[in-house]
Coordinates of C-alpha atoms in Angstrom, one line a residue:
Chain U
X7 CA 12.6 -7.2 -0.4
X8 CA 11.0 -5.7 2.4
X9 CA 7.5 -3.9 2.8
X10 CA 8.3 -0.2 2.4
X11 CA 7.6 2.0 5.1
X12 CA 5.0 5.0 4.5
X13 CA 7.7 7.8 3.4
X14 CA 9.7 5.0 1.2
X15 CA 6.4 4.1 -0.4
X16 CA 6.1 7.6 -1.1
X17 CA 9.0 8.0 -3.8
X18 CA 8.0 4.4 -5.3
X19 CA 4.3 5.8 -6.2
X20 CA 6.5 9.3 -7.5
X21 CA 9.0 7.4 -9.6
X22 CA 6.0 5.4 -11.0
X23 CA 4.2 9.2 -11.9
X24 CA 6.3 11.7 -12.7
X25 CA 8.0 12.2 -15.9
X26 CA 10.8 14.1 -17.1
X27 CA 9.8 17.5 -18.2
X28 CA 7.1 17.3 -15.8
X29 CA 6.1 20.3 -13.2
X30 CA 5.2 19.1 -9.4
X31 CA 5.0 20.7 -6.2
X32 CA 6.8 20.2 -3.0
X33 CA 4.2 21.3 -0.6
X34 CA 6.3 21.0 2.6
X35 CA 9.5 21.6 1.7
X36 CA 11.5 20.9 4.9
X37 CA 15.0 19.2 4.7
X38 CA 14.7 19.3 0.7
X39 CA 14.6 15.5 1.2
X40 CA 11.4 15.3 -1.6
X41 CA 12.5 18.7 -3.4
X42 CA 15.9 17.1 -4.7
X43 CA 13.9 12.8 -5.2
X44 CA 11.6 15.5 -7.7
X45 CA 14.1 17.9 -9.2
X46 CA 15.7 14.6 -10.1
X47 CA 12.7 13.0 -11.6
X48 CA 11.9 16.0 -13.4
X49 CA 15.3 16.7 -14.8
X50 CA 16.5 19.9 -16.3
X51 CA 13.1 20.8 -18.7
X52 CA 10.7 20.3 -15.6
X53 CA 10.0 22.2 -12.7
X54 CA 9.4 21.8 -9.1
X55 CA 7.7 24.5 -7.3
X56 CA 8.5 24.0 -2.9
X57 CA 6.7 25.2 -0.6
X58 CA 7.6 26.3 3.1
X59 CA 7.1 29.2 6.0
X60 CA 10.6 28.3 7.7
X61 CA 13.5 30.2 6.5
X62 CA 15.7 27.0 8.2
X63 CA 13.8 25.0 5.4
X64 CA 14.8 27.4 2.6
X65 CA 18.5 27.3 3.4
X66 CA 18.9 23.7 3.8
X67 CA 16.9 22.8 1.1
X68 CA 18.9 25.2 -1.2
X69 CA 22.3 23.9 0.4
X70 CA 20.9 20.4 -0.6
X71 CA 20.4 21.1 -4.3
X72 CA 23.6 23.2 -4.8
X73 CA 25.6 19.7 -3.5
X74 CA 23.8 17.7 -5.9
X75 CA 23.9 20.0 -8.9
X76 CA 19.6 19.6 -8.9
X77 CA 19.2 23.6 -8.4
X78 CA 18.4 24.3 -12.4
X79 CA 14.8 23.0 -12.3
X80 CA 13.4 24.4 -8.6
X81 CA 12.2 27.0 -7.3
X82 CA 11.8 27.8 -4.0
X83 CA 9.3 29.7 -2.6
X84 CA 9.0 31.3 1.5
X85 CA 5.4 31.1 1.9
X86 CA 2.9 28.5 3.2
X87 CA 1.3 25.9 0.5
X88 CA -2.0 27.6 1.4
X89 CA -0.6 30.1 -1.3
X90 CA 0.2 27.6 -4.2
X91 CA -2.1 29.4 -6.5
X92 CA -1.8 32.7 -5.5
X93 CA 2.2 31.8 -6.9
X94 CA 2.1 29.8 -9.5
X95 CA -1.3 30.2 -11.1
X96 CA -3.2 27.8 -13.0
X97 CA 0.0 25.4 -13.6
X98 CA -0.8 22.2 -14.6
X99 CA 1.1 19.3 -12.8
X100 CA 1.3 15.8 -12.7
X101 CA 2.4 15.2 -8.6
X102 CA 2.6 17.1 -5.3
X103 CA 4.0 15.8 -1.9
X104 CA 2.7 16.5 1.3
X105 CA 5.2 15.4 4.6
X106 CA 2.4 16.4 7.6
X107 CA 4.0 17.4 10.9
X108 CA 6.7 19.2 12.1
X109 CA 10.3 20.2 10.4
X110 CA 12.7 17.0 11.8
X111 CA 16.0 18.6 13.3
X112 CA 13.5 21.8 13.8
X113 CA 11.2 23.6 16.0
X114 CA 8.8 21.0 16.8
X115 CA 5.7 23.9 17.4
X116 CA 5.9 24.8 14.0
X117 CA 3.6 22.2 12.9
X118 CA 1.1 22.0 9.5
X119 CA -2.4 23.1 10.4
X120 CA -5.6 21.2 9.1
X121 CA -7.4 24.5 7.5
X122 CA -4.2 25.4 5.3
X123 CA -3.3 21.6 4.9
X124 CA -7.0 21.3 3.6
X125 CA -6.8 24.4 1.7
X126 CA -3.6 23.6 -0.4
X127 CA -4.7 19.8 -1.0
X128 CA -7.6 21.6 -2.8
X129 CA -5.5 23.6 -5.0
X130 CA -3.0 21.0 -5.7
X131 CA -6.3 18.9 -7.1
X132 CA -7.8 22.1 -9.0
X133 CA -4.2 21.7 -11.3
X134 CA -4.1 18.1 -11.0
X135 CA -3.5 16.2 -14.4
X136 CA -5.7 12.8 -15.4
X137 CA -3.6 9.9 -14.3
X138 CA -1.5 12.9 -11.5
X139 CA -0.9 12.1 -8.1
X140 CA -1.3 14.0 -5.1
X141 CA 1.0 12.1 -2.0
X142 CA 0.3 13.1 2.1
X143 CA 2.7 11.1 4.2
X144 CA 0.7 12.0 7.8
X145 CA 3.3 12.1 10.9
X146 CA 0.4 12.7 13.6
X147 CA 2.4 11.6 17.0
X148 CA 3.1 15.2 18.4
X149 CA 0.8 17.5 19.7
X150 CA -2.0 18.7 17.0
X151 CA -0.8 15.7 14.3
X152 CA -4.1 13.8 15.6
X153 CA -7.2 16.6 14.5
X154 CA -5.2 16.7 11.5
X155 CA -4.6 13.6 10.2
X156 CA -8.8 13.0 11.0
X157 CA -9.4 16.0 9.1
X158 CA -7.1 14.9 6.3
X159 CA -8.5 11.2 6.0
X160 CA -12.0 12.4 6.5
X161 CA -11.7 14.8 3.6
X162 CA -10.2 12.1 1.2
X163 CA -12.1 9.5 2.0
X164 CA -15.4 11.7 0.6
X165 CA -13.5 12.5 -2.7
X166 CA -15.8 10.9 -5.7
X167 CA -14.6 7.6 -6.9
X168 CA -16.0 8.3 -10.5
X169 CA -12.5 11.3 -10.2
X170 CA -10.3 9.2 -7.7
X171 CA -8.9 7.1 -6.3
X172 CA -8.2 7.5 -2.9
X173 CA -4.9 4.7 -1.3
X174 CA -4.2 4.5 2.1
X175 CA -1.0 2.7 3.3
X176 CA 0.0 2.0 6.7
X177 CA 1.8 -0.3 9.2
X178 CA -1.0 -1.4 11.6
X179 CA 1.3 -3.0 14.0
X180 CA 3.6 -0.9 15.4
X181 CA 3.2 1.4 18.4
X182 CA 4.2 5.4 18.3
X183 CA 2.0 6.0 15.6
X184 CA 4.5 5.5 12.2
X185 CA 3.3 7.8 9.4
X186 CA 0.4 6.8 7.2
X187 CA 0.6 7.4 3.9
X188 CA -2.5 8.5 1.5
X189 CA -2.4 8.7 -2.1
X190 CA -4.8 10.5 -4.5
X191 CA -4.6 9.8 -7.9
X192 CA -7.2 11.8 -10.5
X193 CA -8.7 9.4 -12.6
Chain N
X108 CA 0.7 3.6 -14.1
X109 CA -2.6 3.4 -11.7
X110 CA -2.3 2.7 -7.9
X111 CA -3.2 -0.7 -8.0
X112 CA -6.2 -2.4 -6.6
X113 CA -6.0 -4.8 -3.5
X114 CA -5.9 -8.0 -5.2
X115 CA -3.4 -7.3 -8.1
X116 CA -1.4 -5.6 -5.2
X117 CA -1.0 -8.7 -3.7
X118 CA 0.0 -10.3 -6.6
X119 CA 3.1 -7.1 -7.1
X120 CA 4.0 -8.3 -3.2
X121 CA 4.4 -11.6 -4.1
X122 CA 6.5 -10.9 -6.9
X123 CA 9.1 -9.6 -4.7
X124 CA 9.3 -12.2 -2.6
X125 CA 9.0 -15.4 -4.0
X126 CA 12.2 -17.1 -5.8
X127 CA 11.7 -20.2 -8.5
X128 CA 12.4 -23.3 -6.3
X129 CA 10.5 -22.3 -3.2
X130 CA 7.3 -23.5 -1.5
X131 CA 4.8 -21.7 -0.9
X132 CA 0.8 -22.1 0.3
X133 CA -2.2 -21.0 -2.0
X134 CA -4.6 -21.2 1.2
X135 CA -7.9 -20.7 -0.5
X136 CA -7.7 -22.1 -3.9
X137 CA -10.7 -20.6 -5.4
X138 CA -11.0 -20.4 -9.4
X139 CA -6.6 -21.1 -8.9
X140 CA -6.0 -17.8 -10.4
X141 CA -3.7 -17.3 -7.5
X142 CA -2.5 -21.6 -7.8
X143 CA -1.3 -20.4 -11.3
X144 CA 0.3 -17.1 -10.8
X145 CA 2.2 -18.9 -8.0
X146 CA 3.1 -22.0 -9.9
X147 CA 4.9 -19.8 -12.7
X148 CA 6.9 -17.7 -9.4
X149 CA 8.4 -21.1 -7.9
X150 CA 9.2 -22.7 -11.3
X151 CA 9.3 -26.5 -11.9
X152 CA 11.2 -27.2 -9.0
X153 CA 9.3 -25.3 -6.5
X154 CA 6.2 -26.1 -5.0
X155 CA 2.7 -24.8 -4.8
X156 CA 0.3 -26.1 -1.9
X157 CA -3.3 -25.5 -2.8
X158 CA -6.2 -25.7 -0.3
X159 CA -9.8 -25.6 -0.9
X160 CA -13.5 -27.3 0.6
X161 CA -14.8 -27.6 -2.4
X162 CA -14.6 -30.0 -5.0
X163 CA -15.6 -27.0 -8.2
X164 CA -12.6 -25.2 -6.9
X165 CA -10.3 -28.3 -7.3
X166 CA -11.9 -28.8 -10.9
X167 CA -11.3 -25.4 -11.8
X168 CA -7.8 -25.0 -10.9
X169 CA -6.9 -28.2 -12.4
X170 CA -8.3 -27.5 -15.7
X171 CA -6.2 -24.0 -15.3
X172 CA -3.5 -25.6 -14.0
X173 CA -3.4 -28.3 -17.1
X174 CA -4.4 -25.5 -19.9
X175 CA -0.9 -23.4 -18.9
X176 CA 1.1 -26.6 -18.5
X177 CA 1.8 -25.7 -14.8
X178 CA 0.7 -29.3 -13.1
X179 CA 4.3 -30.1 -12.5
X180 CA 5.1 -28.0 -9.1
X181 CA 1.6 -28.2 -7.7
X182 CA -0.4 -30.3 -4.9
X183 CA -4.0 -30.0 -4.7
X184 CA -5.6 -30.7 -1.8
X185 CA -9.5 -31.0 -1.0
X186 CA -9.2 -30.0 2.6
X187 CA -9.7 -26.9 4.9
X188 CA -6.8 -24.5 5.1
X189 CA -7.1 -25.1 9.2
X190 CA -5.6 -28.4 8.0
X191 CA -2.5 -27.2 6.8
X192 CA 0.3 -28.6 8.9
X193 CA -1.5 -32.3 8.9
X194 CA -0.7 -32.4 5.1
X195 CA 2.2 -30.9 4.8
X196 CA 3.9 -31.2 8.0
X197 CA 6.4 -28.8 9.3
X198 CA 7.8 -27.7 5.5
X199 CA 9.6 -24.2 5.6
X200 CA 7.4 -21.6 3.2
X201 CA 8.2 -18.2 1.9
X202 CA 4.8 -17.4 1.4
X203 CA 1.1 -18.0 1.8
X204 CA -1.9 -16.4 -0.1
X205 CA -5.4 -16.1 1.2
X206 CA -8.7 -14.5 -0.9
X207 CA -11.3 -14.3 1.9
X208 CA -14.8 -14.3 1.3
X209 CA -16.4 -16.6 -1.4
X210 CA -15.9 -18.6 -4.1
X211 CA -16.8 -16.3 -7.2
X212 CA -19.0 -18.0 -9.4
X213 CA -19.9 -20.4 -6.5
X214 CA -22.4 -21.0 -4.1
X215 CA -22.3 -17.4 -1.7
X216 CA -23.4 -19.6 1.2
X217 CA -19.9 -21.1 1.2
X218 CA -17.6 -19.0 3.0
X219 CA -14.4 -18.4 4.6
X220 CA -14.9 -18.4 8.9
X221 CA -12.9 -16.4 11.2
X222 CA -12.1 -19.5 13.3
X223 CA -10.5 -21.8 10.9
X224 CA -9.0 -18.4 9.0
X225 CA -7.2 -17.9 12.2
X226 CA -6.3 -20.7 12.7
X227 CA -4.6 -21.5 9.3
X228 CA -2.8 -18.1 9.4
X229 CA -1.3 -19.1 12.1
X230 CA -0.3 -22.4 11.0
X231 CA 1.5 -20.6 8.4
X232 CA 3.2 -18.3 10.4
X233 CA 4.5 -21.3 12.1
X234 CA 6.4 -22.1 9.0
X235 CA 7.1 -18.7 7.3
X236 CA 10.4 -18.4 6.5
X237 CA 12.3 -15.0 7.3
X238 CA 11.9 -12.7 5.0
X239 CA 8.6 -14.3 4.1
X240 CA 5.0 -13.0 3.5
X241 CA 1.5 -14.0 4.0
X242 CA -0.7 -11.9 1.9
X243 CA -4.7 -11.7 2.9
X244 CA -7.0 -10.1 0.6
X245 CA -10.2 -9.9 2.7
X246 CA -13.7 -9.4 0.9
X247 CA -16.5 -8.5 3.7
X248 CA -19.3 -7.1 1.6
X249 CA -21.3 -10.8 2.1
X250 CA -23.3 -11.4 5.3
X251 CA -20.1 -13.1 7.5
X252 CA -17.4 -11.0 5.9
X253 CA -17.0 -8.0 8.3
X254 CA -16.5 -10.3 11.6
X255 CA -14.0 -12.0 9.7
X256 CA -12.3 -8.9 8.8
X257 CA -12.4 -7.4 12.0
X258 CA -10.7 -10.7 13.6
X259 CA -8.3 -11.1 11.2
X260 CA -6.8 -7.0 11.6
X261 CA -7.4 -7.2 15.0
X262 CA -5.2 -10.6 15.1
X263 CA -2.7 -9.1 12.7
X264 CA -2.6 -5.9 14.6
X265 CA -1.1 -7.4 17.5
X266 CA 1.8 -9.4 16.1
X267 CA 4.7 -8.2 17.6
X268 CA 6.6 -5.5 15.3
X269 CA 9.9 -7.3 15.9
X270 CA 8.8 -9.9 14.4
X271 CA 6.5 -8.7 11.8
X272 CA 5.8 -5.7 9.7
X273 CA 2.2 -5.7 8.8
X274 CA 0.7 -3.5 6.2
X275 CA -3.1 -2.7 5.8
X276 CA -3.3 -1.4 2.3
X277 CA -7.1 0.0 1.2
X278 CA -9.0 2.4 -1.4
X279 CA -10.8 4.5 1.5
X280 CA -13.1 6.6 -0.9
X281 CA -15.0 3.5 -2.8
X282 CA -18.2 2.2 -1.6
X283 CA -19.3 -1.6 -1.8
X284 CA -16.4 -2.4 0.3
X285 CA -13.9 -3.0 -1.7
X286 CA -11.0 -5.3 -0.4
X287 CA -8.4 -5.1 2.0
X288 CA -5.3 -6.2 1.6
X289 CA -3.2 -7.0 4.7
X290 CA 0.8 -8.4 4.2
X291 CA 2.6 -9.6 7.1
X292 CA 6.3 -9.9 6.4
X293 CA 8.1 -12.1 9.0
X294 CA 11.4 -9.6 10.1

């Protein structure tokens, strides 16, 4: 066994959440990597709601779930996650996932922004479940990944204890920044 | 399932990495609820090598040890872990655990130091088989703990990532300091 890396670590704390049936939220939709790990967790009776502003992201991530049969239980949605509410309403769900940064393969100044990062996070925590999980995996190595990864940490590391509780993961030896993983679990 | 705390964390680490037969360290024997969670991992044939100062701690973990009929794979030894490789030599390990701080229950006064903590790590890194881990949960809320926390991350920060994966793994919203834990795998 090795120690898994921040994104691996990611789909272990899912698995170890979600349920089938259950709805989540893919935040940051990008290759559809997370979309089609939740679709599957999910299965047919849950739903994912995902989340991006790049048309690039839709396609792929649609291409993705037609391969895999997974496209029964998503929707996909070509807004930012600063708009989660304004889409799906008052949804209850029991996980979202956050990948910070820029689309991999894509433009790399299309990057998440700390005010809309900070703004869906809050929503994703107003429709939170007891015992849900909310997951940031924080790329902050390009230009602009720095202010908001500080802003990110800064914001869960004031969240109440009595409500949450607030993991961060991360490789402290390694040089060119690898990801850091925070989890948020409402208690 | 609830995002584990630091301590039983380390205990879900260990897990995965330690097979019945091996030996492995218990580096700061304590009340030997780590002496006994390891003695059931390595199995009769393995062996568990159990360090502690004081002689209440080697009482303790005897009693323990006796009460859950694991004596047979286990050494006790009423020594500082900076005397590790004196009394045991140069035997191959697949992993080491350390509990920082005091001894609960125990005199506060008595506590873990930076110099003789490093100094025992790296004595078992030394003889940490591949594939290995030593697992440090550091407690820093007594007077002494945080310059023995800052010398052990700053120590494991620098170990060279192709040789080691080191993860820092801490609730960041909690006051009173909870614990750190810090793995380093050995690539």
């Amino acid at each position: 066994m090795k120690i898994p890396a921040a994104l691996k670590y990611s789909h272990v704390l899912l698995k170890q959440v979600v349920q089938r049936g259950d709805n989540v939220i893919d935040a940051t939709m990008g290759n559809g990597n997370d979309t089609a790990f939740l679709a599957k967790l999910v299965g047919d009776h849950g739903n994912v709601y995902a989340f991006d502003i790049q048309d690039q992201a839709l396609q792929k991530t649609k291409q993705r779930l037609i391969k895999s049969n997974l496209t029964k239980s998503v929707t996909l949605y070509h807004t930012g996650h600063q708009h989660i509410l304004d889409t799906i309403g008052m949804t209850s769900i029991s996980a979202a996932i956050f990948n910070l940064g820029y689309l991999p393969g894509g433009n790399k100044k299309i990057i998440t922004r700390p005010t809309t990062t900070l703004s869906a996070i809050k929503q994703c925590l107003m429709i939170l479940q007891k015992g849900g999980m909310i997951v940031l995996v924080l790329y902050y190595g390009h230009p602009g990944g720095k202010p908001e990864k500080n802003d990110v940490l800064q914001f869960a590391s004031k969240l109440n204890q009595k409500q949450y509780t607030v993991l961060k993961y991360q490789f402290i030896n390694q040089v060119n920044d690898p990801p850091i993983l925070v989890a948020i679990q409402k208690l």
